[in-house]
Amino acid sequence: MACIVEETERADESNETQIALLSGVPDDISKSCLARVPREYHMAMKCVSRRWRDFVCSDEFCDYRNKFNLAESCIYALCRDISGGVFLHMLNPFSSRRSWKRIHEYPYIPMREGMGFAAFGKRLFVLGGCGWLEDATDEVYCYDAAVNTWCDVVPPLSTKRCYFACETLDGKIMAIGGLGLNPNAKRTWDIYDPLTRTCKSCSDVNIVPEIEDSFVMDGRIYIRGGGGGSSSAVYSASSGIWELMDDDMASGWRGPAVVVADELYVLDQTFGATLTMWCKETRMWIRIGKLSQLVMKQPCRLVSIGNSIFVIGKDCSTVVIDVENVRKTTMNGVMVCSSIPKTWDDDIDVISCKSVAI
């Protein structure tokens, strides 16, 4: 009986793959049409048939949307609740009803601190971390945003580490510095390749300790430690080495940073929340304006989509800054911005934020 059921299921799957995506329409044209459907309807598309589901969840679908500039970005926030549990919240900024939604399907991620968070293609990676009763780990978790599920088996990092910088550059995920079982971990970085599922470790004395923030700009990774200009460094993908950062640029990097259209912005949270921009021509920091404390709670994380900066604070309270028009809408030094309501949960700390385009 079991054999008969198995053969029947195989026959059903075979018949399903032979059915056209759209009746009477060649598959290449059907795929072109389906790829143009806005992202907010992708979940409904998966319910139409197995073939639709497999196509919408495939790399082919995502590659097609990226190739023809159809991809839409969603923001994913790695959060921790008051009990220490770790989970994801998702925001679709292109939806007619912009609001944060909690992603309920996730594996058991221990209550860890100091985890890395990275995006590559349609996937998100949660790396490393440590706990009160747990040493630094090399574990890696992977979430596929198109399939809306977590991968079962993901190869580990080369080095067990926590409280480290994590960025994506040239198709590789970089886990940089931090703390680990090996006292030399703070001077090393792992190069994690999601495609080959391999990881290698490198070292450099110029990697700064106690990394607080990082960003990628012009093919380089910048990291900032807790000791001012002398504790900031930059990695060049072309040379493969780390160098200390210029003091004039490092001196104004006093908070979370984000790059928009090759321009660097920093949210200085020393006294309130002030947005500044690094001017490459004059090599000076320019003050843009302050954010109202009525619509968001500090501390904040930054992520960019197009020409907009999303400032995401405690409980996922969110402010959207249009960098092209922000100077025109500044009143008495305070920027006039749109906002997105916080989540329905209280006491949610945002660990890190990334955008994923599908």
Short mmCIF file of C-alpha atoms in Angstrom, two decimals:
data_model
loop_
_atom_site.label_atom_id
_atom_site.label_comp_id
_atom_site.label_asym_id
_atom_site.label_seq_id
_atom_site.Cartn_x
_atom_site.Cartn_y
_atom_site.Cartn_z
CA MET A 1 0.00 0.00 0.00
CA ALA A 2 2.84 2.40 0.88
CA CYS A 3 4.46 1.76 -2.50
CA ILE A 4 1.18 2.51 -4.30
CA VAL A 5 0.75 5.80 -2.44
CA GLU A 6 4.36 6.79 -3.16
CA GLU A 7 3.98 6.00 -6.88
CA THR A 8 0.74 7.99 -6.97
CA GLU A 9 2.43 11.02 -5.40
CA ARG A 10 5.27 10.81 -7.89
CA ALA A 11 2.82 10.62 -10.77
CA ASP A 12 0.95 13.67 -9.43
CA GLU A 13 4.20 15.63 -9.19
CA SER A 14 5.18 14.58 -12.73
CA ASN A 15 1.82 15.69 -14.10
CA GLU A 16 2.07 18.97 -12.17
CA THR A 17 5.42 19.86 -13.75
CA GLN A 18 3.97 19.28 -17.24
CA ILE A 19 1.10 21.71 -16.69
CA ALA A 20 1.70 25.19 -18.12
CA LEU A 21 2.09 28.06 -15.68
CA LEU A 22 -0.66 29.89 -17.61
CA SER A 23 -3.00 27.80 -19.75
CA GLY A 24 -2.30 28.18 -23.48
CA VAL A 25 0.71 30.47 -22.90
CA PRO A 26 4.38 29.41 -23.35
CA ASP A 27 6.27 29.21 -20.06
CA ASP A 28 8.83 31.85 -21.01
CA ILE A 29 6.04 34.41 -21.54
CA SER A 30 4.21 33.20 -18.42
CA LYS A 31 7.33 33.67 -16.30
CA SER A 32 7.75 37.20 -17.67
CA CYS A 33 4.18 38.01 -16.65
CA LEU A 34 4.35 36.43 -13.19
CA ALA A 35 7.63 38.16 -12.41
CA ARG A 36 5.89 41.52 -12.78
CA VAL A 37 3.40 40.89 -9.97
CA PRO A 38 4.14 43.16 -6.93
CA ARG A 39 5.83 41.48 -4.00
CA GLU A 40 2.93 41.94 -1.60
CA TYR A 41 0.98 39.38 -3.67
CA HIS A 42 3.71 36.72 -3.83
CA MET A 43 2.32 34.85 -0.83
CA ALA A 44 -1.05 34.51 -2.57
CA MET A 45 0.64 33.37 -5.79
CA LYS A 46 2.21 30.44 -3.95
CA CYS A 47 -1.27 29.12 -3.17
CA VAL A 48 -2.37 28.86 -6.82
CA SER A 49 -0.49 25.67 -7.69
CA ARG A 50 2.69 23.75 -6.95
CA ARG A 51 4.28 25.05 -10.15
CA TRP A 52 3.52 28.66 -9.24
CA ARG A 53 4.87 28.10 -5.74
CA ASP A 54 8.10 26.52 -7.00
CA PHE A 55 8.66 29.31 -9.52
CA VAL A 56 7.97 32.17 -7.08
CA CYS A 57 10.35 30.58 -4.55
CA SER A 58 13.11 29.90 -7.10
CA ASP A 59 16.38 31.73 -7.72
CA GLU A 60 15.26 32.06 -11.35
CA PHE A 61 12.29 34.20 -10.29
CA CYS A 62 14.46 36.48 -8.13
CA ASP A 63 17.17 36.74 -10.80
CA TYR A 64 14.58 37.72 -13.41
CA ARG A 65 13.11 40.48 -11.21
CA ASN A 66 16.59 41.83 -10.42
CA LYS A 67 17.69 41.71 -14.06
CA PHE A 68 14.75 43.80 -15.26
CA ASN A 69 14.66 46.15 -12.25
CA LEU A 70 11.43 44.65 -10.95
CA ALA A 71 12.76 43.67 -7.53
CA GLU A 72 11.19 45.26 -4.44
CA SER A 73 13.05 45.50 -1.16
CA CYS A 74 11.69 44.54 2.23
CA ILE A 75 13.37 45.35 5.53
CA TYR A 76 14.13 42.62 8.05
CA ALA A 77 14.93 43.49 11.66
CA LEU A 78 16.67 40.97 13.89
CA CYS A 79 15.08 41.59 17.29
CA ARG A 80 15.28 40.46 20.90
CA ASP A 81 12.29 40.53 23.25
CA ILE A 82 12.26 41.08 27.01
CA SER A 83 12.72 37.34 27.67
CA GLY A 84 15.84 37.19 25.48
CA GLY A 85 14.19 35.39 22.56
CA VAL A 86 15.52 36.19 19.09
CA PHE A 87 13.26 36.55 16.04
CA LEU A 88 12.63 38.54 12.84
CA HIS A 89 10.26 41.37 12.01
CA MET A 90 9.57 42.28 8.37
CA LEU A 91 8.43 45.55 6.75
CA ASN A 92 7.33 45.97 3.14
CA PRO A 93 7.77 49.71 2.48
CA PHE A 94 6.00 49.43 -0.88
CA SER A 95 2.82 47.96 0.57
CA SER A 96 -0.33 50.06 0.63
CA ARG A 97 -0.48 49.41 4.38
CA ARG A 98 3.02 49.77 5.77
CA SER A 99 3.39 47.94 9.06
CA TRP A 100 5.86 45.60 10.74
CA LYS A 101 4.99 41.91 10.78
CA ARG A 102 6.58 39.27 12.94
CA ILE A 103 7.93 36.20 11.17
CA HIS A 104 6.75 33.36 13.34
CA GLU A 105 8.50 30.47 11.64
CA TYR A 106 12.05 30.30 12.94
CA PRO A 107 14.34 27.67 14.44
CA TYR A 108 15.30 27.59 18.07
CA ILE A 109 18.02 30.22 18.27
CA PRO A 110 19.49 30.23 21.78
CA MET A 111 19.25 33.46 23.78
CA ARG A 112 22.54 34.87 22.58
CA GLU A 113 24.19 38.25 22.50
CA GLY A 114 26.64 39.63 19.96
CA MET A 115 25.30 37.84 16.87
CA GLY A 116 26.11 38.88 13.31
CA PHE A 117 23.38 39.60 10.74
CA ALA A 118 23.96 39.63 6.97
CA ALA A 119 21.99 39.57 3.72
CA PHE A 120 22.99 37.83 0.51
CA GLY A 121 20.57 37.64 -2.41
CA LYS A 122 17.20 36.49 -1.10
CA ARG A 123 18.67 35.00 2.05
CA LEU A 124 19.47 36.29 5.53
CA PHE A 125 22.17 34.88 7.79
CA VAL A 126 22.41 34.94 11.58
CA LEU A 127 25.95 34.11 12.67
CA GLY A 128 27.87 33.41 15.86
CA GLY A 129 27.03 34.95 19.22
CA CYS A 130 27.41 33.93 22.85
CA GLY A 131 25.36 33.71 26.04
CA TRP A 132 25.71 34.05 29.80
CA LEU A 133 26.31 30.31 30.12
CA GLU A 134 27.56 29.69 26.60
CA ASP A 135 30.89 30.49 25.00
CA ALA A 136 31.19 32.05 21.56
CA THR A 137 29.80 29.84 18.81
CA ASP A 138 30.43 29.29 15.10
CA GLU A 139 26.83 28.37 14.28
CA VAL A 140 25.09 29.92 11.25
CA TYR A 141 21.33 30.13 10.60
CA CYS A 142 19.93 30.95 7.16
CA TYR A 143 16.47 32.31 6.32
CA ASP A 144 15.17 32.23 2.72
CA ALA A 145 12.91 35.26 2.33
CA ALA A 146 11.32 34.00 -0.92
CA VAL A 147 10.36 30.61 0.55
CA ASN A 148 9.67 32.12 4.00
CA THR A 149 11.49 29.34 5.81
CA TRP A 150 14.79 28.57 7.54
CA CYS A 151 17.36 26.25 5.97
CA ASP A 152 18.00 23.00 7.81
CA VAL A 153 21.79 22.69 7.57
CA VAL A 154 24.22 25.59 7.11
CA PRO A 155 28.03 25.18 7.39
CA PRO A 156 29.61 26.97 10.39
CA LEU A 157 32.09 29.83 10.53
CA SER A 158 35.80 29.06 10.66
CA THR A 159 36.11 30.88 13.99
CA LYS A 160 33.82 30.94 17.02
CA ARG A 161 33.10 34.61 17.68
CA CYS A 162 30.64 37.14 19.11
CA TYR A 163 30.30 40.95 19.18
CA PHE A 164 31.79 41.25 15.70
CA ALA A 165 31.12 43.25 12.53
CA CYS A 166 29.25 41.51 9.73
CA GLU A 167 29.02 42.81 6.15
CA THR A 168 28.57 41.47 2.61
CA LEU A 169 31.13 42.38 -0.05
CA ASP A 170 31.69 40.91 -3.53
CA GLY A 171 29.33 38.02 -2.89
CA LYS A 172 31.01 37.03 0.38
CA ILE A 173 29.91 37.50 3.98
CA MET A 174 32.63 38.94 6.22
CA ALA A 175 32.59 38.18 9.95
CA ILE A 176 35.15 40.59 11.39
CA GLY A 177 36.91 40.78 14.75
CA GLY A 178 34.95 40.49 17.97
CA LEU A 179 35.55 38.09 20.84
CA GLY A 180 36.08 34.32 20.81
CA LEU A 181 37.61 31.33 22.53
CA ASN A 182 40.84 32.17 20.73
CA PRO A 183 42.27 35.41 22.17
CA ASN A 184 43.49 36.30 18.67
CA ALA A 185 39.94 36.28 17.24
CA LYS A 186 39.74 40.08 17.54
CA ARG A 187 42.46 40.39 14.89
CA THR A 188 40.91 37.91 12.44
CA TRP A 189 38.00 37.79 10.00
CA ASP A 190 36.13 34.96 8.31
CA ILE A 191 35.22 35.04 4.62
CA TYR A 192 32.00 33.06 4.27
CA ASP A 193 30.92 32.06 0.74
CA PRO A 194 27.16 31.26 0.63
CA LEU A 195 27.41 29.80 -2.89
CA THR A 196 30.20 27.27 -2.28
CA ARG A 197 29.17 26.92 1.39
CA THR A 198 32.78 27.29 2.49
CA CYS A 199 34.52 29.55 5.00
CA LYS A 200 38.14 30.57 5.49
CA SER A 201 39.84 32.58 8.20
CA CYS A 202 42.29 35.48 7.72
CA SER A 203 44.18 37.75 10.10
CA ASP A 204 45.44 41.34 10.15
CA VAL A 205 46.86 43.41 13.01
CA ASN A 206 44.97 46.51 11.82
CA ILE A 207 41.55 45.07 12.69
CA VAL A 208 40.36 47.21 15.58
CA PRO A 209 38.98 45.73 18.83
CA GLU A 210 35.54 46.38 20.34
CA ILE A 211 33.81 46.99 16.99
CA GLU A 212 30.64 49.06 17.38
CA ASP A 213 29.54 49.69 13.80
CA SER A 214 30.37 48.97 10.15
CA PHE A 215 29.30 49.77 6.60
CA VAL A 216 30.26 49.11 2.97
CA MET A 217 31.04 51.91 0.50
CA ASP A 218 32.95 52.05 -2.79
CA GLY A 219 34.01 48.42 -2.58
CA ARG A 220 35.41 48.77 0.94
CA ILE A 221 34.36 47.73 4.43
CA TYR A 222 34.67 50.31 7.20
CA ILE A 223 34.65 49.33 10.87
CA ARG A 224 34.55 51.54 13.97
CA GLY A 225 35.80 50.60 17.41
CA GLY A 226 35.13 52.31 20.70
CA GLY A 227 38.29 54.38 20.82
CA GLY A 228 37.73 57.18 18.29
CA GLY A 229 39.67 57.75 15.07
CA SER A 230 42.58 55.47 15.95
CA SER A 231 40.08 52.64 16.41
CA SER A 232 38.59 52.76 12.92
CA ALA A 233 39.84 50.75 9.97
CA VAL A 234 39.00 50.08 6.32
CA TYR A 235 39.30 46.91 4.24
CA SER A 236 39.88 47.04 0.48
CA ALA A 237 38.62 44.05 -1.51
CA SER A 238 41.17 44.74 -4.26
CA SER A 239 44.19 44.59 -1.94
CA GLY A 240 42.77 42.23 0.69
CA ILE A 241 44.37 44.19 3.54
CA TRP A 242 43.17 46.41 6.40
CA GLU A 243 44.38 49.96 6.94
CA LEU A 244 43.66 52.55 9.61
CA MET A 245 40.97 55.04 8.66
CA ASP A 246 41.63 58.76 8.09
CA ASP A 247 41.04 60.83 11.22
CA ASP A 248 38.91 63.47 9.49
CA MET A 249 36.39 60.87 8.32
CA ALA A 250 36.53 58.81 11.52
CA SER A 251 36.05 61.83 13.79
CA GLY A 252 32.42 62.37 12.72
CA TRP A 253 31.40 58.71 12.74
CA ARG A 254 29.57 58.84 16.06
CA GLY A 255 26.64 56.52 15.50
CA PRO A 256 25.04 54.04 13.12
CA ALA A 257 25.98 54.64 9.47
CA VAL A 258 24.26 53.97 6.16
CA VAL A 259 25.15 54.58 2.51
CA VAL A 260 22.62 56.11 0.10
CA ALA A 261 23.61 56.66 -3.57
CA ASP A 262 27.31 56.39 -2.63
CA GLU A 263 26.91 59.04 0.08
CA LEU A 264 27.61 58.26 3.74
CA TYR A 265 25.10 59.30 6.43
CA VAL A 266 25.51 58.93 10.20
CA LEU A 267 22.93 59.29 12.97
CA ASP A 268 24.66 60.90 15.93
CA GLN A 269 22.71 59.85 19.05
CA THR A 270 24.95 61.62 21.56
CA PHE A 271 22.41 64.38 22.24
CA GLY A 272 19.09 63.42 20.70
CA ALA A 273 19.35 62.16 17.12
CA THR A 274 21.15 64.29 14.51
CA LEU A 275 21.69 63.19 10.91
CA THR A 276 25.02 64.14 9.33
CA MET A 277 26.55 63.49 5.91
CA TRP A 278 30.17 62.98 4.90
CA CYS A 279 31.17 65.23 1.98
CA LYS A 280 33.86 63.52 -0.08
CA GLU A 281 34.90 66.70 -1.91
CA THR A 282 35.55 68.88 1.16
CA ARG A 283 36.27 65.92 3.45
CA MET A 284 34.00 67.45 6.08
CA TRP A 285 30.87 66.36 7.94
CA ILE A 286 27.70 68.32 7.14
CA ARG A 287 24.81 68.59 9.59
CA ILE A 288 21.48 67.74 7.94
CA GLY A 289 19.02 68.07 10.83
CA LYS A 290 17.57 66.55 13.98
CA LEU A 291 14.89 63.89 14.36
CA SER A 292 11.89 64.40 16.59
CA GLN A 293 11.93 62.12 19.65
CA LEU A 294 8.14 61.84 19.55
CA VAL A 295 7.98 59.28 16.74
CA MET A 296 10.89 56.94 17.51
CA LYS A 297 12.78 55.52 20.46
CA GLN A 298 16.53 55.25 20.73
CA PRO A 299 18.84 53.43 20.22
CA CYS A 300 18.32 53.28 16.45
CA ARG A 301 19.54 51.24 13.50
CA LEU A 302 19.71 52.46 9.90
CA VAL A 303 18.97 50.79 6.57
CA SER A 304 18.50 52.34 3.13
CA ILE A 305 16.23 51.58 0.17
CA GLY A 306 16.55 53.78 -2.90
CA ASN A 307 16.88 57.38 -1.74
CA SER A 308 15.26 56.76 1.64
CA ILE A 309 16.84 56.11 5.03
CA PHE A 310 14.78 54.04 7.46
CA VAL A 311 15.61 54.89 11.06
CA ILE A 312 14.44 51.93 13.15
CA GLY A 313 14.32 52.35 16.90
CA LYS A 314 13.14 50.39 19.92
CA ASP A 315 9.94 48.38 19.35
CA CYS A 316 10.59 48.88 15.60
CA SER A 317 9.35 52.49 15.76
CA THR A 318 10.37 53.78 12.33
CA VAL A 319 11.05 57.12 10.66
CA VAL A 320 11.57 57.44 6.89
CA ILE A 321 13.92 60.17 5.62
CA ASP A 322 13.92 61.14 1.94
CA VAL A 323 17.50 62.34 1.50
CA GLU A 324 16.72 64.17 -1.76
CA ASN A 325 14.11 66.40 -0.15
CA VAL A 326 15.13 66.40 3.51
CA ARG A 327 16.77 69.84 3.40
CA LYS A 328 13.64 71.37 1.88
CA THR A 329 11.45 69.94 4.63
CA THR A 330 13.58 70.89 7.63
CA MET A 331 11.89 73.32 10.03
CA ASN A 332 13.88 75.03 12.79
CA GLY A 333 16.58 72.40 12.43
CA VAL A 334 14.14 69.48 12.85
CA MET A 335 13.55 67.21 9.87
CA VAL A 336 9.95 66.62 8.77
CA CYS A 337 9.67 62.90 7.99
CA SER A 338 7.04 60.21 7.57
CA SER A 339 6.74 57.53 10.23
CA ILE A 340 5.63 53.91 10.52
CA PRO A 341 3.94 52.70 13.73
CA LYS A 342 5.88 50.48 16.08
CA THR A 343 5.12 46.79 16.53
CA TRP A 344 2.40 45.62 18.87
CA ASP A 345 5.08 44.13 21.14
CA ASP A 346 6.71 46.16 23.90
CA ASP A 347 10.34 46.09 25.02
CA ILE A 348 11.67 44.92 21.66
CA ASP A 349 15.34 45.73 21.02
CA VAL A 350 16.49 45.88 17.41
CA ILE A 351 19.84 44.11 17.04
CA SER A 352 20.39 44.80 13.34
CA CYS A 353 18.50 45.57 10.12
CA LYS A 354 18.99 44.48 6.51
CA SER A 355 17.07 44.84 3.25
CA VAL A 356 16.37 41.98 0.84
CA ALA A 357 15.28 42.63 -2.75
CA ILE A 358 13.03 40.09 -4.48
#
